[in-house]
N, CA, C and O atoms as a Maestro MAE file, in Angstrom:
{
 s_m_m2io_version
 :::
 2.0.0
}

f_m_ct {
 s_m_title
 :::
 protein
 m_atom[324] {
  # First column is atom index #
  i_m_mmod_type
  r_m_x_coord
  r_m_y_coord
  r_m_z_coord
  i_m_residue_number
  s_m_chain_name
  s_m_pdb_residue_name
  s_m_pdb_atom_name
  i_m_atomic_number
  :::
  1 25 -9.216 30.576 -12.310 1 A "GLY " " N  " 7
  2 3 -8.285 31.568 -12.731 1 A "GLY " " CA " 6
  3 2 -7.071 30.974 -13.409 1 A "GLY " " C  " 6
  4 15 -7.065 29.802 -13.785 1 A "GLY " " O  " 8
  5 25 -6.065 31.772 -13.559 2 A "LYS " " N  " 7
  6 3 -4.833 31.348 -14.218 2 A "LYS " " CA " 6
  7 2 -4.163 30.199 -13.481 2 A "LYS " " C  " 6
  8 15 -3.602 29.298 -14.104 2 A "LYS " " O  " 8
  9 25 -4.222 30.232 -12.146 3 A "TYR " " N  " 7
  10 3 -3.615 29.166 -11.345 3 A "TYR " " CA " 6
  11 2 -4.282 27.829 -11.642 3 A "TYR " " C  " 6
  12 15 -3.606 26.811 -11.789 3 A "TYR " " O  " 8
  13 25 -5.592 27.833 -11.728 4 A "THR " " N  " 7
  14 3 -6.330 26.603 -11.996 4 A "THR " " CA " 6
  15 2 -5.992 26.046 -13.370 4 A "THR " " C  " 6
  16 15 -5.806 24.838 -13.517 4 A "THR " " O  " 8
  17 25 -5.910 26.898 -14.367 5 A "ILE " " N  " 7
  18 3 -5.573 26.455 -15.717 5 A "ILE " " CA " 6
  19 2 -4.161 25.886 -15.756 5 A "ILE " " C  " 6
  20 15 -3.924 24.854 -16.384 5 A "ILE " " O  " 8
  21 25 -3.233 26.544 -15.097 6 A "ARG " " N  " 7
  22 3 -1.852 26.049 -15.072 6 A "ARG " " CA " 6
  23 2 -1.763 24.699 -14.376 6 A "ARG " " C  " 6
  24 15 -1.033 23.813 -14.822 6 A "ARG " " O  " 8
  25 25 -2.504 24.541 -13.286 7 A "LEU " " N  " 7
  26 3 -2.502 23.282 -12.556 7 A "LEU " " CA " 6
  27 2 -3.097 22.168 -13.417 7 A "LEU " " C  " 6
  28 15 -2.569 21.056 -13.462 7 A "LEU " " O  " 8
  29 25 -4.190 22.475 -14.091 8 A "LEU " " N  " 7
  30 3 -4.830 21.509 -14.977 8 A "LEU " " CA " 6
  31 2 -3.857 21.069 -16.071 8 A "LEU " " C  " 6
  32 15 -3.706 19.872 -16.317 8 A "LEU " " O  " 8
  33 25 -3.207 22.009 -16.719 9 A "LEU " " N  " 7
  34 3 -2.258 21.688 -17.785 9 A "LEU " " CA " 6
  35 2 -1.051 20.919 -17.254 9 A "LEU " " C  " 6
  36 15 -0.538 20.020 -17.920 9 A "LEU " " O  " 8
  37 25 -0.608 21.274 -16.070 10 A "THR " " N  " 7
  38 3 0.529 20.574 -15.466 10 A "THR " " CA " 6
  39 2 0.186 19.115 -15.206 10 A "THR " " C  " 6
  40 15 0.957 18.223 -15.560 10 A "THR " " O  " 8
  41 25 -0.966 18.865 -14.590 11 A "TYR " " N  " 7
  42 3 -1.369 17.475 -14.340 11 A "TYR " " CA " 6
  43 2 -1.578 16.711 -15.639 11 A "TYR " " C  " 6
  44 15 -1.200 15.544 -15.736 11 A "TYR " " O  " 8
  45 25 -2.169 17.346 -16.630 12 A "ASN " " N  " 7
  46 3 -2.380 16.674 -17.906 12 A "ASN " " CA " 6
  47 2 -1.046 16.305 -18.548 12 A "ASN " " C  " 6
  48 15 -0.878 15.186 -19.035 12 A "ASN " " O  " 8
  49 25 -0.099 17.238 -18.552 13 A "ASN " " N  " 7
  50 3 1.219 16.965 -19.127 13 A "ASN " " CA " 6
  51 2 1.975 15.905 -18.335 13 A "ASN " " C  " 6
  52 15 2.693 15.087 -18.910 13 A "ASN " " O  " 8
  53 25 1.812 15.922 -17.023 14 A "LEU " " N  " 7
  54 3 2.422 14.864 -16.205 14 A "LEU " " CA " 6
  55 2 1.850 13.505 -16.584 14 A "LEU " " C  " 6
  56 15 2.585 12.527 -16.717 14 A "LEU " " O  " 8
  57 25 0.536 13.454 -16.757 15 A "GLY " " N  " 7
  58 3 -0.099 12.200 -17.151 15 A "GLY " " CA " 6
  59 2 0.464 11.667 -18.454 15 A "GLY " " C  " 6
  60 15 0.739 10.474 -18.577 15 A "GLY " " O  " 8
  61 25 0.636 12.551 -19.426 16 A "VAL " " N  " 7
  62 3 1.202 12.152 -20.712 16 A "VAL " " CA " 6
  63 2 2.626 11.632 -20.530 16 A "VAL " " C  " 6
  64 15 2.983 10.581 -21.064 16 A "VAL " " O  " 8
  65 25 3.428 12.363 -19.784 17 A "ALA " " N  " 7
  66 3 4.824 11.952 -19.565 17 A "ALA " " CA " 6
  67 2 4.900 10.620 -18.831 17 A "ALA " " C  " 6
  68 15 5.678 9.745 -19.209 17 A "ALA " " O  " 8
  69 25 4.098 10.464 -17.791 18 A "TYR " " N  " 7
  70 3 4.089 9.202 -17.054 18 A "TYR " " CA " 6
  71 2 3.645 8.052 -17.947 18 A "TYR " " C  " 6
  72 15 4.227 6.968 -17.905 18 A "TYR " " O  " 8
  73 25 2.632 8.282 -18.739 19 A "SER " " N  " 7
  74 3 2.133 7.226 -19.627 19 A "SER " " CA " 6
  75 2 3.198 6.809 -20.636 19 A "SER " " C  " 6
  76 15 3.381 5.619 -20.896 19 A "SER " " O  " 8
  77 25 3.890 7.775 -21.195 20 A "ARG " " N  " 7
  78 3 4.932 7.473 -22.190 20 A "ARG " " CA " 6
  79 2 6.107 6.708 -21.604 20 A "ARG " " C  " 6
  80 15 6.789 5.970 -22.315 20 A "ARG " " O  " 8
  81 25 6.345 6.884 -20.305 21 A "THR " " N  " 7
  82 3 7.477 6.211 -19.670 21 A "THR " " CA " 6
  83 2 7.052 4.947 -18.917 21 A "THR " " C  " 6
  84 15 7.839 4.368 -18.168 21 A "THR " " O  " 8
  85 25 5.803 4.527 -19.123 22 A "GLY " " N  " 7
  86 3 5.343 3.277 -18.518 22 A "GLY " " CA " 6
  87 2 4.914 3.365 -17.074 22 A "GLY " " C  " 6
  88 15 4.662 2.337 -16.445 22 A "GLY " " O  " 8
  89 25 4.825 4.559 -16.535 23 A "ARG " " N  " 7
  90 3 4.404 4.733 -15.132 23 A "ARG " " CA " 6
  91 2 2.884 4.917 -15.104 23 A "ARG " " C  " 6
  92 15 2.375 6.009 -14.854 23 A "ARG " " O  " 8
  93 25 2.189 3.831 -15.365 24 A "THR " " N  " 7
  94 3 0.754 3.899 -15.593 24 A "THR " " CA " 6
  95 2 -0.042 4.334 -14.365 24 A "THR " " C  " 6
  96 15 -1.008 5.084 -14.502 24 A "THR " " O  " 8
  97 25 0.334 3.890 -13.188 25 A "ALA " " N  " 7
  98 3 -0.399 4.303 -11.988 25 A "ALA " " CA " 6
  99 2 -0.264 5.811 -11.773 25 A "ALA " " C  " 6
  100 15 -1.239 6.477 -11.424 25 A "ALA " " O  " 8
  101 25 0.918 6.341 -11.977 26 A "SER " " N  " 7
  102 3 1.140 7.777 -11.837 26 A "SER " " CA " 6
  103 2 0.390 8.556 -12.912 26 A "SER " " C  " 6
  104 15 -0.152 9.629 -12.647 26 A "SER " " O  " 8
  105 25 0.360 8.010 -14.124 27 A "ALA " " N  " 7
  106 3 -0.374 8.659 -15.213 27 A "ALA " " CA " 6
  107 2 -1.853 8.747 -14.863 27 A "ALA " " C  " 6
  108 15 -2.479 9.793 -15.030 27 A "ALA " " O  " 8
  109 25 -2.391 7.666 -14.389 28 A "TYR " " N  " 7
  110 3 -3.811 7.652 -14.078 28 A "TYR " " CA " 6
  111 2 -4.139 8.608 -12.931 28 A "TYR " " C  " 6
  112 15 -5.182 9.261 -12.940 28 A "TYR " " O  " 8
  113 25 -3.254 8.686 -11.957 29 A "PHE " " N  " 7
  114 3 -3.456 9.630 -10.857 29 A "PHE " " CA " 6
  115 2 -3.472 11.063 -11.394 29 A "PHE " " C  " 6
  116 15 -4.326 11.862 -11.009 29 A "PHE " " O  " 8
  117 25 -2.535 11.384 -12.277 30 A "ALA " " N  " 7
  118 3 -2.469 12.736 -12.843 30 A "ALA " " CA " 6
  119 2 -3.733 13.052 -13.635 30 A "ALA " " C  " 6
  120 15 -4.284 14.146 -13.510 30 A "ALA " " O  " 8
  121 25 -4.197 12.104 -14.450 31 A "TYR " " N  " 7
  122 3 -5.427 12.328 -15.211 31 A "TYR " " CA " 6
  123 2 -6.635 12.500 -14.287 31 A "TYR " " C  " 6
  124 15 -7.528 13.297 -14.573 31 A "TYR " " O  " 8
  125 25 -6.660 11.765 -13.200 32 A "SER " " N  " 7
  126 3 -7.791 11.906 -12.276 32 A "SER " " CA " 6
  127 2 -7.787 13.294 -11.631 32 A "SER " " C  " 6
  128 15 -8.849 13.855 -11.361 32 A "SER " " O  " 8
  129 25 -6.608 13.843 -11.386 33 A "LYS " " N  " 7
  130 3 -6.520 15.196 -10.826 33 A "LYS " " CA " 6
  131 2 -7.035 16.228 -11.831 33 A "LYS " " C  " 6
  132 15 -7.704 17.189 -11.453 33 A "LYS " " O  " 8
  133 25 -6.721 16.022 -13.112 34 A "VAL " " N  " 7
  134 3 -7.222 16.925 -14.147 34 A "VAL " " CA " 6
  135 2 -8.745 16.960 -14.102 34 A "VAL " " C  " 6
  136 15 -9.347 18.033 -14.123 34 A "VAL " " O  " 8
  137 25 -9.361 15.789 -14.041 35 A "LEU " " N  " 7
  138 3 -10.818 15.728 -14.081 35 A "LEU " " CA " 6
  139 2 -11.463 16.199 -12.780 35 A "LEU " " C  " 6
  140 15 -12.633 16.582 -12.779 35 A "LEU " " O  " 8
  141 25 -10.725 16.177 -11.682 36 A "GLU " " N  " 7
  142 3 -11.222 16.796 -10.454 36 A "GLU " " CA " 6
  143 2 -11.291 18.312 -10.632 36 A "GLU " " C  " 6
  144 15 -12.230 18.957 -10.163 36 A "GLU " " O  " 8
  145 25 -10.298 18.871 -11.307 37 A "ILE " " N  " 7
  146 3 -10.254 20.315 -11.539 37 A "ILE " " CA " 6
  147 2 -11.315 20.726 -12.549 37 A "ILE " " C  " 6
  148 15 -12.040 21.700 -12.343 37 A "ILE " " O  " 8
  149 25 -11.397 19.974 -13.643 38 A "ASN " " N  " 7
  150 3 -12.364 20.289 -14.693 38 A "ASN " " CA " 6
  151 2 -12.847 18.992 -15.350 38 A "ASN " " C  " 6
  152 15 -12.163 18.450 -16.219 38 A "ASN " " O  " 8
  153 25 -14.013 18.491 -14.946 39 A "PRO " " N  " 7
  154 3 -14.512 17.229 -15.499 39 A "PRO " " CA " 6
  155 2 -14.925 17.313 -16.967 39 A "PRO " " C  " 6
  156 15 -15.323 16.303 -17.546 39 A "PRO " " O  " 8
  157 25 -14.841 18.483 -17.574 40 A "HIS " " N  " 7
  158 3 -15.223 18.666 -18.971 40 A "HIS " " CA " 6
  159 2 -14.013 18.890 -19.880 40 A "HIS " " C  " 6
  160 15 -14.174 19.289 -21.034 40 A "HIS " " O  " 8
  161 25 -12.831 18.643 -19.384 41 A "TYR " " N  " 7
  162 3 -11.611 18.891 -20.160 41 A "TYR " " CA " 6
  163 2 -11.405 17.751 -21.162 41 A "TYR " " C  " 6
  164 15 -10.920 16.677 -20.808 41 A "TYR " " O  " 8
  165 25 -11.782 18.006 -22.410 42 A "ALA " " N  " 7
  166 3 -11.824 16.976 -23.448 42 A "ALA " " CA " 6
  167 2 -10.456 16.350 -23.724 42 A "ALA " " C  " 6
  168 15 -10.367 15.142 -23.944 42 A "ALA " " O  " 8
  169 25 -9.415 17.136 -23.716 43 A "GLU " " N  " 7
  170 3 -8.089 16.598 -24.020 43 A "GLU " " CA " 6
  171 2 -7.690 15.508 -23.029 43 A "GLU " " C  " 6
  172 15 -7.021 14.542 -23.397 43 A "GLU " " O  " 8
  173 25 -8.097 15.664 -21.792 44 A "CYS " " N  " 7
  174 3 -7.775 14.651 -20.790 44 A "CYS " " CA " 6
  175 2 -8.477 13.338 -21.114 44 A "CYS " " C  " 6
  176 15 -7.886 12.268 -20.970 44 A "CYS " " O  " 8
  177 25 -9.734 13.410 -21.550 45 A "TYR " " N  " 7
  178 3 -10.445 12.193 -21.933 45 A "TYR " " CA " 6
  179 2 -9.755 11.517 -23.119 45 A "TYR " " C  " 6
  180 15 -9.685 10.289 -23.181 45 A "TYR " " O  " 8
  181 25 -9.257 12.302 -24.038 46 A "ASN " " N  " 7
  182 3 -8.496 11.751 -25.155 46 A "ASN " " CA " 6
  183 2 -7.250 11.040 -24.644 46 A "ASN " " C  " 6
  184 15 -6.942 9.927 -25.072 46 A "ASN " " O  " 8
  185 25 -6.537 11.684 -23.730 47 A "ASN " " N  " 7
  186 3 -5.325 11.075 -23.185 47 A "ASN " " CA " 6
  187 2 -5.640 9.803 -22.415 47 A "ASN " " C  " 6
  188 15 -4.873 8.842 -22.468 47 A "ASN " " O  " 8
  189 25 -6.756 9.785 -21.703 48 A "ILE " " N  " 7
  190 3 -7.160 8.573 -20.992 48 A "ILE " " CA " 6
  191 2 -7.464 7.466 -21.999 48 A "ILE " " C  " 6
  192 15 -7.147 6.302 -21.754 48 A "ILE " " O  " 8
  193 25 -8.076 7.819 -23.128 49 A "GLY " " N  " 7
  194 3 -8.326 6.826 -24.172 49 A "GLY " " CA " 6
  195 2 -7.037 6.237 -24.710 49 A "GLY " " C  " 6
  196 15 -6.947 5.029 -24.927 49 A "GLY " " O  " 8
  197 25 -6.041 7.080 -24.925 50 A "LEU " " N  " 7
  198 3 -4.737 6.587 -25.374 50 A "LEU " " CA " 6
  199 2 -4.103 5.702 -24.308 50 A "LEU " " C  " 6
  200 15 -3.486 4.682 -24.613 50 A "LEU " " O  " 8
  201 25 -4.264 6.107 -23.062 51 A "TYR " " N  " 7
  202 3 -3.771 5.326 -21.920 51 A "TYR " " CA " 6
  203 2 -4.392 3.927 -21.935 51 A "TYR " " C  " 6
  204 15 -3.689 2.926 -21.798 51 A "TYR " " O  " 8
  205 25 -5.728 3.869 -22.103 52 A "TRP " " N  " 7
  206 3 -6.407 2.564 -22.121 52 A "TRP " " CA " 6
  207 2 -5.956 1.738 -23.310 52 A "TRP " " C  " 6
  208 15 -5.788 0.524 -23.190 52 A "TRP " " O  " 8
  209 25 -5.755 2.376 -24.460 53 A "SER " " N  " 7
  210 3 -5.284 1.657 -25.638 53 A "SER " " CA " 6
  211 2 -3.925 1.028 -25.377 53 A "SER " " C  " 6
  212 15 -3.677 -0.117 -25.756 53 A "SER " " O  " 8
  213 25 -3.060 1.774 -24.735 54 A "LYS " " N  " 7
  214 3 -1.729 1.256 -24.411 54 A "LYS " " CA " 6
  215 2 -1.831 0.079 -23.458 54 A "LYS " " C  " 6
  216 15 -1.131 -0.920 -23.625 54 A "LYS " " O  " 8
  217 25 -2.692 0.187 -22.466 55 A "LEU " " N  " 7
  218 3 -2.863 -0.928 -21.537 55 A "LEU " " CA " 6
  219 2 -3.359 -2.166 -22.268 55 A "LEU " " C  " 6
  220 15 -2.881 -3.271 -22.011 55 A "LEU " " O  " 8
  221 25 -4.298 -1.994 -23.165 56 A "LYS " " N  " 7
  222 3 -4.828 -3.135 -23.910 56 A "LYS " " CA " 6
  223 2 -3.745 -3.746 -24.797 56 A "LYS " " C  " 6
  224 15 -3.635 -4.969 -24.880 56 A "LYS " " O  " 8
  225 25 -2.944 -2.909 -25.460 57 A "GLU " " N  " 7
  226 3 -1.849 -3.402 -26.297 57 A "GLU " " CA " 6
  227 2 -0.845 -4.200 -25.479 57 A "GLU " " C  " 6
  228 15 -0.334 -5.225 -25.931 57 A "GLU " " O  " 8
  229 25 -0.571 -3.723 -24.282 58 A "ASP " " N  " 7
  230 3 0.402 -4.384 -23.419 58 A "ASP " " CA " 6
  231 2 -0.163 -5.629 -22.747 58 A "ASP " " C  " 6
  232 15 0.562 -6.353 -22.064 58 A "ASP " " O  " 8
  233 25 -1.450 -5.879 -22.939 59 A "SER " " N  " 7
  234 3 -2.120 -7.038 -22.348 59 A "SER " " CA " 6
  235 2 -1.988 -7.068 -20.830 59 A "SER " " C  " 6
  236 15 -1.839 -8.130 -20.225 59 A "SER " " O  " 8
  237 25 -2.044 -5.913 -20.243 60 A "ARG " " N  " 7
  238 3 -2.016 -5.822 -18.787 60 A "ARG " " CA " 6
  239 2 -3.353 -5.270 -18.324 60 A "ARG " " C  " 6
  240 15 -3.486 -4.063 -18.122 60 A "ARG " " O  " 8
  241 25 -4.341 -6.133 -18.152 61 A "PRO " " N  " 7
  242 3 -5.645 -5.609 -17.748 61 A "PRO " " CA " 6
  243 2 -5.592 -4.950 -16.381 61 A "PRO " " C  " 6
  244 15 -4.809 -5.331 -15.512 61 A "PRO " " O  " 8
  245 25 -6.425 -3.976 -16.221 62 A "LEU " " N  " 7
  246 3 -6.494 -3.222 -14.979 62 A "LEU " " CA " 6
  247 2 -7.536 -3.843 -14.068 62 A "LEU " " C  " 6
  248 15 -8.644 -4.153 -14.506 62 A "LEU " " O  " 8
  249 25 -7.197 -4.022 -12.842 63 A "LYS " " N  " 7
  250 3 -8.159 -4.523 -11.873 63 A "LYS " " CA " 6
  251 2 -9.065 -3.372 -11.439 63 A "LYS " " C  " 6
  252 15 -8.616 -2.234 -11.302 63 A "LYS " " O  " 8
  253 25 -10.322 -3.677 -11.229 64 A "ILE " " N  " 7
  254 3 -11.276 -2.637 -10.860 64 A "ILE " " CA " 6
  255 2 -10.850 -1.919 -9.580 64 A "ILE " " C  " 6
  256 15 -11.159 -0.740 -9.408 64 A "ILE " " O  " 8
  257 25 -10.154 -2.603 -8.689 65 A "SER " " N  " 7
  258 3 -9.700 -1.975 -7.447 65 A "SER " " CA " 6
  259 2 -8.638 -0.915 -7.691 65 A "SER " " C  " 6
  260 15 -8.371 -0.110 -6.798 65 A "SER " " O  " 8
  261 25 -8.020 -0.887 -8.873 66 A "GLN " " N  " 7
  262 3 -6.991 0.091 -9.194 66 A "GLN " " CA " 6
  263 2 -7.575 1.367 -9.790 66 A "GLN " " C  " 6
  264 15 -6.850 2.339 -10.001 66 A "GLN " " O  " 8
  265 25 -8.850 1.373 -10.056 67 A "VAL " " N  " 7
  266 3 -9.475 2.489 -10.740 67 A "VAL " " CA " 6
  267 2 -10.028 3.493 -9.727 67 A "VAL " " C  " 6
  268 15 -10.839 3.122 -8.879 67 A "VAL " " O  " 8
  269 25 -9.610 4.735 -9.800 68 A "PRO " " N  " 7
  270 3 -10.190 5.740 -8.906 68 A "PRO " " CA " 6
  271 2 -11.693 5.843 -9.134 68 A "PRO " " C  " 6
  272 15 -12.147 5.873 -10.278 68 A "PRO " " O  " 8
  273 25 -12.449 5.894 -8.079 69 A "ARG " " N  " 7
  274 3 -13.912 5.913 -8.182 69 A "ARG " " CA " 6
  275 2 -14.436 7.044 -9.045 69 A "ARG " " C  " 6
  276 15 -15.437 6.877 -9.741 69 A "ARG " " O  " 8
  277 25 -13.780 8.183 -9.010 70 A "ASN " " N  " 7
  278 3 -14.277 9.319 -9.781 70 A "ASN " " CA " 6
  279 2 -14.108 9.147 -11.283 70 A "ASN " " C  " 6
  280 15 -14.638 9.952 -12.049 70 A "ASN " " O  " 8
  281 25 -13.383 8.118 -11.730 71 A "LEU " " N  " 7
  282 3 -13.185 7.900 -13.158 71 A "LEU " " CA " 6
  283 2 -13.779 6.588 -13.659 71 A "LEU " " C  " 6
  284 15 -13.733 6.318 -14.859 71 A "LEU " " O  " 8
  285 25 -14.326 5.780 -12.785 72 A "SER " " N  " 7
  286 3 -14.788 4.460 -13.199 72 A "SER " " CA " 6
  287 2 -15.895 4.516 -14.243 72 A "SER " " C  " 6
  288 15 -16.072 3.559 -14.997 72 A "SER " " O  " 8
  289 25 -16.642 5.614 -14.304 73 A "HIS " " N  " 7
  290 3 -17.733 5.725 -15.269 73 A "HIS " " CA " 6
  291 2 -17.252 5.844 -16.715 73 A "HIS " " C  " 6
  292 15 -18.051 5.661 -17.634 73 A "HIS " " O  " 8
  293 25 -15.979 6.144 -16.944 74 A "ILE " " N  " 7
  294 3 -15.506 6.310 -18.318 74 A "ILE " " CA " 6
  295 2 -14.690 5.121 -18.809 74 A "ILE " " C  " 6
  296 15 -14.146 5.160 -19.912 74 A "ILE " " O  " 8
  297 25 -14.598 4.079 -18.013 75 A "LEU " " N  " 7
  298 3 -13.766 2.949 -18.384 75 A "LEU " " CA " 6
  299 2 -14.434 2.056 -19.414 75 A "LEU " " C  " 6
  300 15 -15.621 1.752 -19.304 75 A "LEU " " O  " 8
  301 25 -13.675 1.637 -20.412 76 A "PRO " " N  " 7
  302 3 -14.213 0.614 -21.297 76 A "PRO " " CA " 6
  303 2 -14.285 -0.699 -20.510 76 A "PRO " " C  " 6
  304 15 -13.309 -1.097 -19.874 76 A "PRO " " O  " 8
  305 25 -15.396 -1.345 -20.551 77 A "ARG " " N  " 7
  306 3 -15.608 -2.543 -19.746 77 A "ARG " " CA " 6
  307 2 -14.711 -3.720 -20.141 77 A "ARG " " C  " 6
  308 15 -14.478 -4.614 -19.328 77 A "ARG " " O  " 8
  309 25 -14.204 -3.729 -21.383 78 A "PHE " " N  " 7
  310 3 -13.442 -4.887 -21.833 78 A "PHE " " CA " 6
  311 2 -12.076 -5.006 -21.197 78 A "PHE " " C  " 6
  312 15 -11.451 -6.059 -21.327 78 A "PHE " " O  " 8
  313 25 -11.579 -3.998 -20.522 79 A "ILE " " N  " 7
  314 3 -10.233 -4.139 -19.938 79 A "ILE " " CA " 6
  315 2 -10.266 -4.306 -18.438 79 A "ILE " " C  " 6
  316 15 -9.213 -4.425 -17.811 79 A "ILE " " O  " 8
  317 25 -11.434 -4.317 -17.851 80 A "ILE " " N  " 7
  318 3 -11.521 -4.486 -16.405 80 A "ILE " " CA " 6
  319 2 -11.660 -5.956 -16.091 80 A "ILE " " C  " 6
  320 15 -12.497 -6.651 -16.667 80 A "ILE " " O  " 8
  321 25 -10.828 -6.429 -15.168 81 A "THR " " N  " 7
  322 3 -10.908 -7.828 -14.772 81 A "THR " " CA " 6
  323 2 -11.467 -7.933 -13.375 81 A "THR " " C  " 6
  324 15 -11.615 -9.037 -12.850 81 A "THR " " O  " 8
  :::
 }
 m_bond[323] {
  # First column is bond index #
  i_m_from
  i_m_to
  i_m_order
  :::
  1 1 2 1
  2 2 3 1
  3 3 4 2
  4 3 5 1
  5 5 6 1
  6 6 7 1
  7 7 8 2
  8 7 9 1
  9 9 10 1
  10 10 11 1
  11 11 12 2
  12 11 13 1
  13 13 14 1
  14 14 15 1
  15 15 16 2
  16 15 17 1
  17 17 18 1
  18 18 19 1
  19 19 20 2
  20 19 21 1
  21 21 22 1
  22 22 23 1
  23 23 24 2
  24 23 25 1
  25 25 26 1
  26 26 27 1
  27 27 28 2
  28 27 29 1
  29 29 30 1
  30 30 31 1
  31 31 32 2
  32 31 33 1
  33 33 34 1
  34 34 35 1
  35 35 36 2
  36 35 37 1
  37 37 38 1
  38 38 39 1
  39 39 40 2
  40 39 41 1
  41 41 42 1
  42 42 43 1
  43 43 44 2
  44 43 45 1
  45 45 46 1
  46 46 47 1
  47 47 48 2
  48 47 49 1
  49 49 50 1
  50 50 51 1
  51 51 52 2
  52 51 53 1
  53 53 54 1
  54 54 55 1
  55 55 56 2
  56 55 57 1
  57 57 58 1
  58 58 59 1
  59 59 60 2
  60 59 61 1
  61 61 62 1
  62 62 63 1
  63 63 64 2
  64 63 65 1
  65 65 66 1
  66 66 67 1
  67 67 68 2
  68 67 69 1
  69 69 70 1
  70 70 71 1
  71 71 72 2
  72 71 73 1
  73 73 74 1
  74 74 75 1
  75 75 76 2
  76 75 77 1
  77 77 78 1
  78 78 79 1
  79 79 80 2
  80 79 81 1
  81 81 82 1
  82 82 83 1
  83 83 84 2
  84 83 85 1
  85 85 86 1
  86 86 87 1
  87 87 88 2
  88 87 89 1
  89 89 90 1
  90 90 91 1
  91 91 92 2
  92 91 93 1
  93 93 94 1
  94 94 95 1
  95 95 96 2
  96 95 97 1
  97 97 98 1
  98 98 99 1
  99 99 100 2
  100 99 101 1
  101 101 102 1
  102 102 103 1
  103 103 104 2
  104 103 105 1
  105 105 106 1
  106 106 107 1
  107 107 108 2
  108 107 109 1
  109 109 110 1
  110 110 111 1
  111 111 112 2
  112 111 113 1
  113 113 114 1
  114 114 115 1
  115 115 116 2
  116 115 117 1
  117 117 118 1
  118 118 119 1
  119 119 120 2
  120 119 121 1
  121 121 122 1
  122 122 123 1
  123 123 124 2
  124 123 125 1
  125 125 126 1
  126 126 127 1
  127 127 128 2
  128 127 129 1
  129 129 130 1
  130 130 131 1
  131 131 132 2
  132 131 133 1
  133 133 134 1
  134 134 135 1
  135 135 136 2
  136 135 137 1
  137 137 138 1
  138 138 139 1
  139 139 140 2
  140 139 141 1
  141 141 142 1
  142 142 143 1
  143 143 144 2
  144 143 145 1
  145 145 146 1
  146 146 147 1
  147 147 148 2
  148 147 149 1
  149 149 150 1
  150 150 151 1
  151 151 152 2
  152 151 153 1
  153 153 154 1
  154 154 155 1
  155 155 156 2
  156 155 157 1
  157 157 158 1
  158 158 159 1
  159 159 160 2
  160 159 161 1
  161 161 162 1
  162 162 163 1
  163 163 164 2
  164 163 165 1
  165 165 166 1
  166 166 167 1
  167 167 168 2
  168 167 169 1
  169 169 170 1
  170 170 171 1
  171 171 172 2
  172 171 173 1
  173 173 174 1
  174 174 175 1
  175 175 176 2
  176 175 177 1
  177 177 178 1
  178 178 179 1
  179 179 180 2
  180 179 181 1
  181 181 182 1
  182 182 183 1
  183 183 184 2
  184 183 185 1
  185 185 186 1
  186 186 187 1
  187 187 188 2
  188 187 189 1
  189 189 190 1
  190 190 191 1
  191 191 192 2
  192 191 193 1
  193 193 194 1
  194 194 195 1
  195 195 196 2
  196 195 197 1
  197 197 198 1
  198 198 199 1
  199 199 200 2
  200 199 201 1
  201 201 202 1
  202 202 203 1
  203 203 204 2
  204 203 205 1
  205 205 206 1
  206 206 207 1
  207 207 208 2
  208 207 209 1
  209 209 210 1
  210 210 211 1
  211 211 212 2
  212 211 213 1
  213 213 214 1
  214 214 215 1
  215 215 216 2
  216 215 217 1
  217 217 218 1
  218 218 219 1
  219 219 220 2
  220 219 221 1
  221 221 222 1
  222 222 223 1
  223 223 224 2
  224 223 225 1
  225 225 226 1
  226 226 227 1
  227 227 228 2
  228 227 229 1
  229 229 230 1
  230 230 231 1
  231 231 232 2
  232 231 233 1
  233 233 234 1
  234 234 235 1
  235 235 236 2
  236 235 237 1
  237 237 238 1
  238 238 239 1
  239 239 240 2
  240 239 241 1
  241 241 242 1
  242 242 243 1
  243 243 244 2
  244 243 245 1
  245 245 246 1
  246 246 247 1
  247 247 248 2
  248 247 249 1
  249 249 250 1
  250 250 251 1
  251 251 252 2
  252 251 253 1
  253 253 254 1
  254 254 255 1
  255 255 256 2
  256 255 257 1
  257 257 258 1
  258 258 259 1
  259 259 260 2
  260 259 261 1
  261 261 262 1
  262 262 263 1
  263 263 264 2
  264 263 265 1
  265 265 266 1
  266 266 267 1
  267 267 268 2
  268 267 269 1
  269 269 270 1
  270 270 271 1
  271 271 272 2
  272 271 273 1
  273 273 274 1
  274 274 275 1
  275 275 276 2
  276 275 277 1
  277 277 278 1
  278 278 279 1
  279 279 280 2
  280 279 281 1
  281 281 282 1
  282 282 283 1
  283 283 284 2
  284 283 285 1
  285 285 286 1
  286 286 287 1
  287 287 288 2
  288 287 289 1
  289 289 290 1
  290 290 291 1
  291 291 292 2
  292 291 293 1
  293 293 294 1
  294 294 295 1
  295 295 296 2
  296 295 297 1
  297 297 298 1
  298 298 299 1
  299 299 300 2
  300 299 301 1
  301 301 302 1
  302 302 303 1
  303 303 304 2
  304 303 305 1
  305 305 306 1
  306 306 307 1
  307 307 308 2
  308 307 309 1
  309 309 310 1
  310 310 311 1
  311 311 312 2
  312 311 313 1
  313 313 314 1
  314 314 315 1
  315 315 316 2
  316 315 317 1
  317 317 318 1
  318 318 319 1
  319 319 320 2
  320 319 321 1
  321 321 322 1
  322 322 323 1
  323 323 324 2
  :::
 }
}
């Protein structure tokens, strides 16, 4: 319903805001909540791609232990150490 859509959009927007301010762990948590609500929400996958690009640019590889299990299937393998 409307509540679910609002929650999805709120988490997605939080993820974007956290990512832009360098709060990567919080961004990833917010994106994971979006995909728990709707695993087919394409915009979130786009935002996760931008998130991964930023991590790669910053040369801060993500450890596999930092990745929520529900999202590990979408990770590009080149940034996992």
